[in-house]
Amino acid sequence: MDDIESLERDLAALAAEAQDALASAADREDAIQIKNRYLGRNGQVAALMRVLRDLPNEARPRAGQASNACKRAIEATFSSLMERIAADELARRIEAERLDISLPARRPHTLEPNPLRAVEQDLIDIFAAAGFEVASGPEVERDFYNFEALNFPPDHPARDMQDTFVLEGEDLLMRTHTSPVQIRTMLAYEPPIRVISPGRVYRVDEDPTHSPVFHQVEGLLIDEGVTFADLKGTLRYFIDACFGLQARARFRPSYFPFTEPSAEVDIGCIFCDGDGCSVCSHTGWLEIMGCGMVDPNVLEHVGIDPDRFSGFAFGMGVERIAMLRHRVPDIRLMFGNDLRFLRQFS
Ligand code: PHE
């Protein structure tokens, strides 16, 4: 009897000692070590219980109960301690990661729309309102579409008007203008045809007013009875919409292999109002596009009967229009994506 009572006392004392030790645990690891020191396989509780084999059989259940009570007491203290540690950690993390939502927001660098895109879209909208649909073609083009079908015979000096990037060993080149889309459209559709075709074009050229890659918008209209008067009327409508009713314009005779007659369109210089300045080379006029009646040879090339149908075409440089509208002196600014430049248009 003495033995079992002393075991019970020892176990209760051990539980109290373990609970005290846990109460002063520094952290999670410390707590686990303390717990193992008492409850582990070679822990202090197990050590006390070694007396079990010396106890009489009838005392053993009591010893087992006492041991269980001791373990439960230590475990209960341990688990409430762990909960407290977890709660403390969470509270510390919340405090550390706290966001001050009253701080003023920082403005990100937003993408400014490039003025070129905006002008291109304006040009599309202006012609779409007049019933033109958008057509497109490849930038890597066959000689046939870029030159031959447009009435530039092989070795014709007019090919020199456009310094071409040729893809070696192939019949391929970088298109020098959007006019090949005229050919592709006429081959694909029957008249009446009314399309505009915006896109990138390439020429071996670079100075303040020329870039090796630039953009054009091509126009093509084919129907019965189309005359130069229709061309003039359409382009005057365009100039009104793009540069305003007060803009002066003139048609100047010119030459393109694929139009006959051909013209270049000038508007009164917007920098000097026609007085003459360095931008307009003291002529008072600025060229904005080429145009003309589609040459009957071209119609024949694409299988359209020139006795029944006629039409006109025009082509303009988007950079040129954008530079004139926004008074930008160097075309390369359009491609530099310098935010200081782009922000002026937002
Ligand atoms: N394709 C010509 C050029 O790039 C412009 C043009 C288009 C002229 C349509 C007449 C008709 O110079």
PDB file of C-alpha atoms and ligand atoms in Angstrom, residues 162 176-177 179 182 203 216 218 256 258-259 290-292 313-315, ligand 1:
ATOM      1  CA  GLN A 162      10.891  52.806-104.063  1.00  0.00           C
ATOM      2  CA  THR A 176       7.169  49.014-100.393  1.00  0.00           C
ATOM      3  CA  HIS A 177       3.587  50.272-100.344  1.00  0.00           C
ATOM      4  CA  SER A 179      -0.882  49.092-103.242  1.00  0.00           C
ATOM      5  CA  GLN A 182      -5.363  46.636-104.425  1.00  0.00           C
ATOM      6  CA  ARG A 203      11.793  51.184 -97.767  1.00  0.00           C
ATOM      7  CA  GLN A 216       0.268  53.762 -95.275  1.00  0.00           C
ATOM      8  CA  GLU A 218      -4.469  52.712 -99.282  1.00  0.00           C
ATOM      9  CA  PHE A 256       2.499  56.292-110.867  1.00  0.00           C
ATOM     10  CA  PHE A 258      -0.626  51.880-111.859  1.00  0.00           C
ATOM     11  CA  THR A 259      -2.766  55.010-112.184  1.00  0.00           C
ATOM     12  CA  GLY A 290      -0.655  60.046-104.229  1.00  0.00           C
ATOM     13  CA  CYS A 291      -3.733  59.095-106.182  1.00  0.00           C
ATOM     14  CA  GLY A 292      -5.157  58.519-109.631  1.00  0.00           C
ATOM     15  CA  ALA A 313      -6.930  54.592-105.885  1.00  0.00           C
ATOM     16  CA  PHE A 314      -5.065  56.678-103.378  1.00  0.00           C
ATOM     17  CA  GLY A 315      -2.326  56.091-100.866  1.00  0.00           C
TER      18      GLY A 315
HETATM   19  N1  PHE B   1       1.592  53.461-103.679  1.00  0.00           N
HETATM   20  C1  PHE B   1       1.982  54.830-103.954  1.00  0.00           C
HETATM   21  C2  PHE B   1       3.227  55.129-103.133  1.00  0.00           C
HETATM   22  O1  PHE B   1       3.468  54.484-102.151  1.00  0.00           O
HETATM   23  C3  PHE B   1       0.893  55.801-103.594  1.00  0.00           C
HETATM   24  C4  PHE B   1      -0.321  55.658-104.447  1.00  0.00           C
HETATM   25  C5  PHE B   1      -1.356  54.819-104.068  1.00  0.00           C
HETATM   26  C6  PHE B   1      -0.426  56.370-105.625  1.00  0.00           C
HETATM   27  C7  PHE B   1      -2.474  54.699-104.856  1.00  0.00           C
HETATM   28  C8  PHE B   1      -1.554  56.274-106.413  1.00  0.00           C
HETATM   29  C9  PHE B   1      -2.560  55.431-106.043  1.00  0.00           C
HETATM   30  O2  PHE B   1       3.977  56.025-103.449  1.00  0.00           O
END
